[in-house]
PDB file of C-alpha atoms in Angstrom:
ATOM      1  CA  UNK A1366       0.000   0.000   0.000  1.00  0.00           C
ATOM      2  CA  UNK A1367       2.721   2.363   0.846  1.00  0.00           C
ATOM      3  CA  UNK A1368       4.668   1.498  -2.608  1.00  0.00           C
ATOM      4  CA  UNK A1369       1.444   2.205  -4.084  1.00  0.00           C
ATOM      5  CA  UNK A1370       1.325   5.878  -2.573  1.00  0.00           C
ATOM      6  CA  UNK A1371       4.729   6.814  -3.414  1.00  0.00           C
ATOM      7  CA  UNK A1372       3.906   6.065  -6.840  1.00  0.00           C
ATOM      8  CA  UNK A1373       0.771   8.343  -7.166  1.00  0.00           C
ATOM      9  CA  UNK A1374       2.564  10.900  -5.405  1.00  0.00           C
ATOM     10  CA  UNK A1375       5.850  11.216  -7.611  1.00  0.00           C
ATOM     11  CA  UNK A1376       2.776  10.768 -10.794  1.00  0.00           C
ATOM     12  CA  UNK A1377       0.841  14.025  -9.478  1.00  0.00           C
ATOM     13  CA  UNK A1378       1.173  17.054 -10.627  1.00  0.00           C
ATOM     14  CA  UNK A1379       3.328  20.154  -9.060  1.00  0.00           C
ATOM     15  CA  UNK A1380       1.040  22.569  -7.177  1.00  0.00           C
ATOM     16  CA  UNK A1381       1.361  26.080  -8.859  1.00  0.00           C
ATOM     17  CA  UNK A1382       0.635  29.091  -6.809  1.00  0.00           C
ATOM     18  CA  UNK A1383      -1.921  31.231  -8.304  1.00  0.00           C
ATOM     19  CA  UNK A1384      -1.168  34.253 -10.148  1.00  0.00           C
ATOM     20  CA  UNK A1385      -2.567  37.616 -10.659  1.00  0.00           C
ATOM     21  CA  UNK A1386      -5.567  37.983 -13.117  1.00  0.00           C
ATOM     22  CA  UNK A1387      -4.412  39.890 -16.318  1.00  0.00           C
ATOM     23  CA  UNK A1388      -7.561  42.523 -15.729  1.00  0.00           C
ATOM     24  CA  UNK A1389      -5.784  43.210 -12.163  1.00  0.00           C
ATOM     25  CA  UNK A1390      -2.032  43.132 -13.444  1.00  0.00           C
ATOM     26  CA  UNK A1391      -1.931  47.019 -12.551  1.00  0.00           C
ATOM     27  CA  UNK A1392      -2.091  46.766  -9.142  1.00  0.00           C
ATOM     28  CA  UNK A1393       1.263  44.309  -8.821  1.00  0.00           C
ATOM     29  CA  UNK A1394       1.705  41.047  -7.789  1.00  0.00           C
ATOM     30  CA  UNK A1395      -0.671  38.837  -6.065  1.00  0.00           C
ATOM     31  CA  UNK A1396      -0.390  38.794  -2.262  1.00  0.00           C
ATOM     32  CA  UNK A1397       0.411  36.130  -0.679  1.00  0.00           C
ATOM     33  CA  UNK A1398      -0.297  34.358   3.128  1.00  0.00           C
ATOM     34  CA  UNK A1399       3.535  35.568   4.288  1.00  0.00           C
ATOM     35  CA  UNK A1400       3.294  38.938   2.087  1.00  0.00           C
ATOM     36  CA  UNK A1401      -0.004  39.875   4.244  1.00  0.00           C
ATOM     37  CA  UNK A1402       1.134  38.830   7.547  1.00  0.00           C
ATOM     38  CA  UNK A1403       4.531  40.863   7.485  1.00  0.00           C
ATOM     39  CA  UNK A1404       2.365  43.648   6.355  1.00  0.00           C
ATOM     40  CA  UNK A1405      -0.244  43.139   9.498  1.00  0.00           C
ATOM     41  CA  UNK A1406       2.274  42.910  11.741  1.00  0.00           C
ATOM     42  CA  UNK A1407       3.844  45.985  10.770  1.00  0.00           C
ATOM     43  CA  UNK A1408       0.354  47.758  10.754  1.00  0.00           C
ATOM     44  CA  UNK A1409       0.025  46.628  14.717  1.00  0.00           C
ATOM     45  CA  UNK A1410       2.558  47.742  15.404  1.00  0.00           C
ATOM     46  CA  UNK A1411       2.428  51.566  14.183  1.00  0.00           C
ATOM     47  CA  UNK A1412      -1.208  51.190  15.663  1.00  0.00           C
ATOM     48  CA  UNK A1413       0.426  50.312  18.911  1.00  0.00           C
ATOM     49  CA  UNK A1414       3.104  53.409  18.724  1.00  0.00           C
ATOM     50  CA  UNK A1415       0.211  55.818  18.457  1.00  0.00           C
ATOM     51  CA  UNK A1416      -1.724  53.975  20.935  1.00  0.00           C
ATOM     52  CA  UNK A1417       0.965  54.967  23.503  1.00  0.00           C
ATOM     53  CA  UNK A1418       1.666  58.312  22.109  1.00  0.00           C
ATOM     54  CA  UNK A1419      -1.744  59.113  22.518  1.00  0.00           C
ATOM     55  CA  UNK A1420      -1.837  57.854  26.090  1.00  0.00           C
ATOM     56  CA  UNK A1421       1.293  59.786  26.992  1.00  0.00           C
ATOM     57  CA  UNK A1422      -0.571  63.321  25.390  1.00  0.00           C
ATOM     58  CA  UNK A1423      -3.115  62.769  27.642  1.00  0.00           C
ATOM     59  CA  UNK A1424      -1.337  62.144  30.971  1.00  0.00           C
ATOM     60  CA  UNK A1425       1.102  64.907  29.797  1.00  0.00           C
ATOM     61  CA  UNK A1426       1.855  67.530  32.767  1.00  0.00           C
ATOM     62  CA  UNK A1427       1.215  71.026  31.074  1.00  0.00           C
ATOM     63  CA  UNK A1428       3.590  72.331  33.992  1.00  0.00           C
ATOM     64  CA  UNK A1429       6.626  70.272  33.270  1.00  0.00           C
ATOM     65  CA  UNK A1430       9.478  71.859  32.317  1.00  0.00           C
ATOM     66  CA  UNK A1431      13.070  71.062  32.286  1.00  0.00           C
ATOM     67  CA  UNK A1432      15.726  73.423  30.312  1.00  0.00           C
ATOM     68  CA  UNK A1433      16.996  71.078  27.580  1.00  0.00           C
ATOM     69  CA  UNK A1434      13.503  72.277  26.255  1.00  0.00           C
ATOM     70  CA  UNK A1435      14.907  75.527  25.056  1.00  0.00           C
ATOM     71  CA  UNK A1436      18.737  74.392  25.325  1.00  0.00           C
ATOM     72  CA  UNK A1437      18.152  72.253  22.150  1.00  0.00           C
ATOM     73  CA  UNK A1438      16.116  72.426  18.622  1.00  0.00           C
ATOM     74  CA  UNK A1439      14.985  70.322  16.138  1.00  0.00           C
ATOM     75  CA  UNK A1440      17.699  70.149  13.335  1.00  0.00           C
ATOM     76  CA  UNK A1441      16.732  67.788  10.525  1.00  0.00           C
ATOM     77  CA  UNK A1442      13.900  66.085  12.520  1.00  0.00           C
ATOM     78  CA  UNK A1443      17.120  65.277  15.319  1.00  0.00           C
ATOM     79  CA  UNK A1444      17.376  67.203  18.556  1.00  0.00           C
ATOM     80  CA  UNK A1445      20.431  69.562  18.341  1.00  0.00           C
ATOM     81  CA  UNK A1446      22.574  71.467  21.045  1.00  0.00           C
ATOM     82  CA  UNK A1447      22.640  75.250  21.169  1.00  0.00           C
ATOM     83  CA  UNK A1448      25.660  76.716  20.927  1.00  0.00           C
ATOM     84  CA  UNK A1449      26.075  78.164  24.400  1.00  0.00           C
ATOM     85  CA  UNK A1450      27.677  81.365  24.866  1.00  0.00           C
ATOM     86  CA  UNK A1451      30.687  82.093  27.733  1.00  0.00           C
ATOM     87  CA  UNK A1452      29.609  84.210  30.557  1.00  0.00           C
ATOM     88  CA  UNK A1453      32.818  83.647  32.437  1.00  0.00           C
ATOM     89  CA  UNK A1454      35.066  86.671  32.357  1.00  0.00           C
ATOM     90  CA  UNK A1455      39.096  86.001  32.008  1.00  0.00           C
ATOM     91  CA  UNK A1456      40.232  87.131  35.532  1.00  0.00           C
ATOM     92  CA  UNK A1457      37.231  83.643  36.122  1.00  0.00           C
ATOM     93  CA  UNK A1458      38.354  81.543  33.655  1.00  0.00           C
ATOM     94  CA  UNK A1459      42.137  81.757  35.322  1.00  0.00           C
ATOM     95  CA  UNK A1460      40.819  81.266  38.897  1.00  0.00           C
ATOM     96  CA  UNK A1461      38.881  78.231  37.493  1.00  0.00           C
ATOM     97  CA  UNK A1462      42.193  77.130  35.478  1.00  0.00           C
ATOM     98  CA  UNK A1463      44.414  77.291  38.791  1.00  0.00           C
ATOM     99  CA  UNK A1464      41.723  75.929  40.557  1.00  0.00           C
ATOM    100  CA  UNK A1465      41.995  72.543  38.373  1.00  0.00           C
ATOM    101  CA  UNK A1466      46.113  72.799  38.335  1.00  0.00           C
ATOM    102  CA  UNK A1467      46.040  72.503  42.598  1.00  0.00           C
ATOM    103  CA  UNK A1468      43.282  69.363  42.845  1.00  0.00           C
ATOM    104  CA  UNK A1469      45.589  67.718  40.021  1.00  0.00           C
ATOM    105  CA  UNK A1470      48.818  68.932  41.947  1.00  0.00           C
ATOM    106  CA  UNK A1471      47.121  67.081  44.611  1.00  0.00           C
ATOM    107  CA  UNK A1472      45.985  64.141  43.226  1.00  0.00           C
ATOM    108  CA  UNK A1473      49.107  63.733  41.985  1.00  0.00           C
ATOM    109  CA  UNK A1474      51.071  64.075  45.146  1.00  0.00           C
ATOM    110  CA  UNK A1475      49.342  61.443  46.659  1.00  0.00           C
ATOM    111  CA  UNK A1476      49.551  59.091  43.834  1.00  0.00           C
ATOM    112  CA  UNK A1477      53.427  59.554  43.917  1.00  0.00           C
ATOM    113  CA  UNK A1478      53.315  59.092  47.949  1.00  0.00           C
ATOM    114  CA  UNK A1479      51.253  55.432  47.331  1.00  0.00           C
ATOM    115  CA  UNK A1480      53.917  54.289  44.428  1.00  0.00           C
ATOM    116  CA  UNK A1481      56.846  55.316  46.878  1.00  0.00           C
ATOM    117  CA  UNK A1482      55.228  52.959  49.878  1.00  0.00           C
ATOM    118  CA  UNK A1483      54.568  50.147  47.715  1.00  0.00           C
ATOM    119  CA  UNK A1484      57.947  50.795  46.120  1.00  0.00           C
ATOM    120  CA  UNK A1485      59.769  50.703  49.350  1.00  0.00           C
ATOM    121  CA  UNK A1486      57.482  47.303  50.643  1.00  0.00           C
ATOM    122  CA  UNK A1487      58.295  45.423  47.523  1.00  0.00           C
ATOM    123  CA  UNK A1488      61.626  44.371  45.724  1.00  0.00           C
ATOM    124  CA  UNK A1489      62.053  42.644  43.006  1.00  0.00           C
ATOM    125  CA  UNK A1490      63.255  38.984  44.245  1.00  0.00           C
ATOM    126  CA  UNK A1491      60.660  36.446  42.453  1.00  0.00           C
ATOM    127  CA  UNK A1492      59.484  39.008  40.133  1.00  0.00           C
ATOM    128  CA  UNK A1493      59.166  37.341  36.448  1.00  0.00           C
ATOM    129  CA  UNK A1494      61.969  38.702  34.909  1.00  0.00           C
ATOM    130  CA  UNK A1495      63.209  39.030  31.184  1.00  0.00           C
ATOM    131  CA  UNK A1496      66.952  37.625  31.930  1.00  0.00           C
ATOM    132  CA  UNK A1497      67.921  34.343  32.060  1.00  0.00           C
ATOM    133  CA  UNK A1498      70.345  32.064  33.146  1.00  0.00           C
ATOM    134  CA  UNK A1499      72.814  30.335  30.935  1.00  0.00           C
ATOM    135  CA  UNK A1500      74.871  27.748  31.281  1.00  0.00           C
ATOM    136  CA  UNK A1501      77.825  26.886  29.024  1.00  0.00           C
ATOM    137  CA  UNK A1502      79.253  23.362  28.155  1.00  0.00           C
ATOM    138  CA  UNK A1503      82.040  22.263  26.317  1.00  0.00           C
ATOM    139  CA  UNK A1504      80.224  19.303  24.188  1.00  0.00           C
ATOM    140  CA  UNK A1505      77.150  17.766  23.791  1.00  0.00           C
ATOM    141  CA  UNK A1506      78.074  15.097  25.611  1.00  0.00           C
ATOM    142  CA  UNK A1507      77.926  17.161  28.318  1.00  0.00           C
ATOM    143  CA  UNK A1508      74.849  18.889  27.852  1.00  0.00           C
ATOM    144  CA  UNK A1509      73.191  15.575  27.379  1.00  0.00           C
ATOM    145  CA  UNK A1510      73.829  14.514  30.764  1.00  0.00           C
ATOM    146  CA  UNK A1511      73.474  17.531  32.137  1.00  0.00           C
ATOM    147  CA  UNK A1512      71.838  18.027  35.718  1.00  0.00           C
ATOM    148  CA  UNK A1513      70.532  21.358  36.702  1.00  0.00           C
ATOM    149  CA  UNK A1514      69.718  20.180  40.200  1.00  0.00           C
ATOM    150  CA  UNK A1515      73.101  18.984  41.015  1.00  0.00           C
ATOM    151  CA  UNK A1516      74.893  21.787  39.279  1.00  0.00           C
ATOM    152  CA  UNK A1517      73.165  24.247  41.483  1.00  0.00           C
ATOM    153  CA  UNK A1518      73.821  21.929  44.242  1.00  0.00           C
ATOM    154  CA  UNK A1519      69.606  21.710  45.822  1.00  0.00           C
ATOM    155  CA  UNK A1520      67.289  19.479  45.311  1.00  0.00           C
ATOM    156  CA  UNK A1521      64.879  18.962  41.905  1.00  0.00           C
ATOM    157  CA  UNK A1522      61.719  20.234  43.537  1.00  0.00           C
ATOM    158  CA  UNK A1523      63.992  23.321  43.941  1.00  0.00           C
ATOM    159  CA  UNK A1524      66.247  23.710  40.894  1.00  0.00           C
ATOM    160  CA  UNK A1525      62.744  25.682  39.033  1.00  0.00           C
ATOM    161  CA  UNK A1526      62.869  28.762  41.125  1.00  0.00           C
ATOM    162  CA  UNK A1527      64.216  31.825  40.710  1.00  0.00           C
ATOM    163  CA  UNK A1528      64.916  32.615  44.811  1.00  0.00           C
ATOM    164  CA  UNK A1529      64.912  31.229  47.638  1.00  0.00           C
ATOM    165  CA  UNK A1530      66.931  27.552  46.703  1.00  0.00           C
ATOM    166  CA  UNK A1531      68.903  27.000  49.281  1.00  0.00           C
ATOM    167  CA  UNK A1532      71.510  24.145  48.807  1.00  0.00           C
ATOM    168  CA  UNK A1533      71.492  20.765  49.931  1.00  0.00           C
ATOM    169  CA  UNK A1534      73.695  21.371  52.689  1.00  0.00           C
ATOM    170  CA  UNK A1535      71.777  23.713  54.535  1.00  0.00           C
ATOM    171  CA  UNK A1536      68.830  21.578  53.879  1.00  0.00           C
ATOM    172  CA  UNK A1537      70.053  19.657  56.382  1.00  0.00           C
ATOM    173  CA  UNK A1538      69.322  22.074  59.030  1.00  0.00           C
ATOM    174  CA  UNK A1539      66.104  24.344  57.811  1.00  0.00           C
ATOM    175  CA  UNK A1540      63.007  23.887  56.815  1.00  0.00           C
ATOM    176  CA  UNK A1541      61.798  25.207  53.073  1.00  0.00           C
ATOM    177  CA  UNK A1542      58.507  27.034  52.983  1.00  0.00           C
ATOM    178  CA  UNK A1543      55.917  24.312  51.512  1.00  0.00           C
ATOM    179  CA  UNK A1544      54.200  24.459  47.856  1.00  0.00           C
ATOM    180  CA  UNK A1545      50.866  25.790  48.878  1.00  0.00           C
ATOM    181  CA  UNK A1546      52.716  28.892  50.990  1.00  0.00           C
ATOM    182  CA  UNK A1547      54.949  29.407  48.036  1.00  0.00           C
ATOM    183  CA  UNK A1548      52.277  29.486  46.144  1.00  0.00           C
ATOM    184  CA  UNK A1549      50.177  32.281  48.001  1.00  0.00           C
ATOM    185  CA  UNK A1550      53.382  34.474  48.902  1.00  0.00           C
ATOM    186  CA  UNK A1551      53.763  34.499  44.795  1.00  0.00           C
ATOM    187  CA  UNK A1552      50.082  35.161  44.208  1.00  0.00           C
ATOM    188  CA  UNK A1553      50.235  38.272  46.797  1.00  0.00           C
ATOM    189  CA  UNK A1554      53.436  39.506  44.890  1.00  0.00           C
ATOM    190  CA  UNK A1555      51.707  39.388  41.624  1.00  0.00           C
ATOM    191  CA  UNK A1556      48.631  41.389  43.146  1.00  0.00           C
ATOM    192  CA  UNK A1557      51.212  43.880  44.685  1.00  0.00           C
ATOM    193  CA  UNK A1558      53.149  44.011  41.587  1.00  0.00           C
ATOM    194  CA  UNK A1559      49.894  44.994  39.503  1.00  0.00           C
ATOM    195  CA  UNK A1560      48.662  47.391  41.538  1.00  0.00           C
ATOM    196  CA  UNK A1561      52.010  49.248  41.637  1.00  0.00           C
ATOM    197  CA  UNK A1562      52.095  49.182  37.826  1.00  0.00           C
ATOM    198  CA  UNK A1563      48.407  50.723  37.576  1.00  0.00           C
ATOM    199  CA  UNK A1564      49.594  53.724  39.974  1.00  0.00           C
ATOM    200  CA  UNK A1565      52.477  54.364  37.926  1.00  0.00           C
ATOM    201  CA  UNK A1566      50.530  54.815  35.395  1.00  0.00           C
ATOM    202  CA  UNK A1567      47.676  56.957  36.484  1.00  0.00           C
ATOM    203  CA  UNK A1568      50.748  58.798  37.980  1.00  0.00           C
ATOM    204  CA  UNK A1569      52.375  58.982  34.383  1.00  0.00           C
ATOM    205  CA  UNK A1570      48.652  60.142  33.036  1.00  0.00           C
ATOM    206  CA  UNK A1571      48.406  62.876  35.797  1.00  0.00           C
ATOM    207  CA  UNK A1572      51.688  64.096  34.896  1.00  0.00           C
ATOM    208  CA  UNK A1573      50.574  64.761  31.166  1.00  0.00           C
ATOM    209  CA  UNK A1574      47.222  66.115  32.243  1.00  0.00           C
ATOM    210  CA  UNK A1575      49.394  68.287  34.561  1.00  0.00           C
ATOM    211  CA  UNK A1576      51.893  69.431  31.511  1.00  0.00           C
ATOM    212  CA  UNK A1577      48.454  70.570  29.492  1.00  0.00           C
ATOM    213  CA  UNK A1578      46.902  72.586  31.494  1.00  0.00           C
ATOM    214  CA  UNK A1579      50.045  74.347  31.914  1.00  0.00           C
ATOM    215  CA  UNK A1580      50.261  75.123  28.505  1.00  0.00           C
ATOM    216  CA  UNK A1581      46.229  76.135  28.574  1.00  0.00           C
ATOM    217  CA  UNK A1582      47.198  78.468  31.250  1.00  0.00           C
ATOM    218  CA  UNK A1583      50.336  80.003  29.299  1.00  0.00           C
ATOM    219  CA  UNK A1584      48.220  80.447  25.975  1.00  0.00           C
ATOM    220  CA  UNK A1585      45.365  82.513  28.396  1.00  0.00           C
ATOM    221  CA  UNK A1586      48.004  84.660  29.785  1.00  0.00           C
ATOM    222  CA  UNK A1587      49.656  85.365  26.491  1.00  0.00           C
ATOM    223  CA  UNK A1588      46.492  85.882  25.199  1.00  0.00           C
ATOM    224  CA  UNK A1589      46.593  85.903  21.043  1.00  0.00           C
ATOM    225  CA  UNK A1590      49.856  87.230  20.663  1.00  0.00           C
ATOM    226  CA  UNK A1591      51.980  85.529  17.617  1.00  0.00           C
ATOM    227  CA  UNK A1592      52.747  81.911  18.423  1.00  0.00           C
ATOM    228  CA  UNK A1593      53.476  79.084  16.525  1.00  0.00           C
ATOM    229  CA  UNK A1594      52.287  75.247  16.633  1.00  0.00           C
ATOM    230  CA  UNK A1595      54.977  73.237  16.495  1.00  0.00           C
ATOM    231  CA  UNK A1596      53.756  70.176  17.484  1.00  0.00           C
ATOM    232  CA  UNK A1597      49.820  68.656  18.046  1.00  0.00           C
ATOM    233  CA  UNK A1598      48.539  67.295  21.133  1.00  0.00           C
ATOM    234  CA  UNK A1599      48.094  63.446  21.902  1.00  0.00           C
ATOM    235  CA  UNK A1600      47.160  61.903  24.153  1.00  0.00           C
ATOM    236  CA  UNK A1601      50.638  60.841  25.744  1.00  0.00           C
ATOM    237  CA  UNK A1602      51.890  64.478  24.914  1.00  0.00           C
ATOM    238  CA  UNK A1603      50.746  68.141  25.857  1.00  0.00           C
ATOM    239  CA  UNK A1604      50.620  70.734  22.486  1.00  0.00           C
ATOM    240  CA  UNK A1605      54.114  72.547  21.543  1.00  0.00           C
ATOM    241  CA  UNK A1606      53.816  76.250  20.802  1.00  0.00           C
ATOM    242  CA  UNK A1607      56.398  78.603  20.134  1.00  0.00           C
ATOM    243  CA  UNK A1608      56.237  82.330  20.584  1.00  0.00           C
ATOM    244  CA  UNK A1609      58.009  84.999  18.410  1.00  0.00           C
ATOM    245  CA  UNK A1610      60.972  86.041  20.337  1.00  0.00           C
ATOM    246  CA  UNK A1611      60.964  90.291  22.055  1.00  0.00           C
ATOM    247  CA  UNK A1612      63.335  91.712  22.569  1.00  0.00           C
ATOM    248  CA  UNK A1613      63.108  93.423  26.637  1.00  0.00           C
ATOM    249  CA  UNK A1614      64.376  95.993  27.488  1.00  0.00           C
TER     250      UNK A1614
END
C-alpha cells in the first residue's frame, strides 16, 4: 500500500501558486499568506506606537518643564545642542584654570606618595623577569647529561625557582617554605606588583594632564599674541607652541 502511494505521489502534478488575473495586473503582484502577515504585523505595530503616544498626550503635565527644552532644537527632525555662549570673564576663567592645576597637583602628590610605599614594601626577588640564566658546556656530551639540580647543588623540587633555593647542605638544618605557601606568597606579589604598575601609570597620566593645562594656562596669559604650533597634542603628549621672540628691554 505504501509502494502504491509513493507512486501516485511522484505521478501528481506540481502545485502552482496562483497568479494575478491579467484585468488586475496594474495593481502588482498577487499577495500572498507571508506577504499579508509581514504587512499586518507591521500595521500593529504603528497602531500600537500611536496607541501609547496618545496615552502619553493625555497624561502629559502642562507644567513640566526642564531646560533642555529651550537648550536644544529640532535640526533635521534630530534634537540639536545650542551653541552656548561664555559668561565667564578672564580674571574667572584663570581662577577656574588654577583651581583645576592645585586638585591635580594634589591628586598627583598622593599618587606619587602610594607608588613610593609600595615601592619601598616590595623588591624585586621572584618578580618574572626578562633575563635568564645560561649555562655553558664544552660538548654535547655534556649537555646531554646535564643536571641542573646537582649543578646548582639543591634538590629537583627546587632547581625551578628563581629565589629562595637553598643548597642541599643547609637543607640539612632548615626547613623550606611548603608548595601551597609558596604558592600564596607568589600570588600576593603578583597582586602587589599589579597594583604598583596601575599607579604608575595613572601617575604617568596625571603628569601629562598636569603638563596641558600648563600650557592652557600660558596660551590665556599670552592671550593671542603671535605663536606658533609646532607640534599637536596626543594623548601621551601636551601641544608645543612657540612664541616669536621680544626683545626686553
Amino acid at each position: 500500500m505504501s509502494s502504491f502511494k509513493k507512486a501516485a505521489k511522484a505521478r501528481q502534478k506540481d502545485h502552482k501558486e496562483r497568479s494575478q488575473l491579467s484585468s488586475r495586473s496594474h495593481l502588482g503582484l498577487l499577495e500572498k499568506k507571508k506577504d499579508y502577515k509581514l504587512r499586518s504585523k507591521d500595521y500593529h505595530n504603528k497602531q500600537g506606537i500611536l496607541k501609547r503616544l496618545k496615552q502619553k498626550a493625555l497624561e502629559h503635565n502642562p507644567d513640566e518643564f526642564y531646560f533642555h527644552m529651550i537648550n536644544s532644537r529640532l535640526q533635521g527632525g534630530k534634537h540639536a545642542e545650542l551653541q552656548t555662549t561664555e559668561r565667564a570673564t578672564p580674571e574667572q576663567k584663570k581662577m577656574m584654570q588654577a583651581q583645576d592645576i592645585r586638585y591635580v597637583d594634589y591628586k598627583l602628590s598622593a599618587e606619587a606618595k602610594k607608588v613610593e610605599k609600595l615601592q619601598s614594601e616590595l623588591h624585586l626577588i621572584g618578580h618574572s623577569a626578562k633575563n635568564k640564566h645560561i649555562f655553558f658546556l664544552d660538548s654535547k656530551e655534556e649537555v646531554k647529561d646535564f643536571d641542573l639540580a646537582k649543578h646548582l647543588g639543591t634538590t629537583k623540587e627546587l632547581a625551578s625557582r628563581t629565589f629562595n633555593r637553598p643548597r642541599t647542605e643547609t637543607l640539612q638544618f632548615q626547613t623550606v617554605v611548603g608548595a601551597e605557601d609558596f604558592q600564596k606568597v607568589v600570588k600576593d606579589r603578583e597582586q602587589h606588583y599589579s597594583e604598583l604598575h596601575q599607579r604608575m601609570k595613572r601617575e604617568k597620566q596625571l603628569h601629562i594632564i598636569r603638563q596641558k593645562m600648563d600650557i592652557k594656562k600660558t596660551l590665556m596669559n599670552k592671550g593671542k599674541s603671535a605663536r606658533k604650533l609646532v607640534t599637536m597634542e596626543t594623548p601621551d603628549a601636551p601641544a608645543v607652541y612657540k612664541w616669536r621672540q621680544r626683545r626686553k628691554r
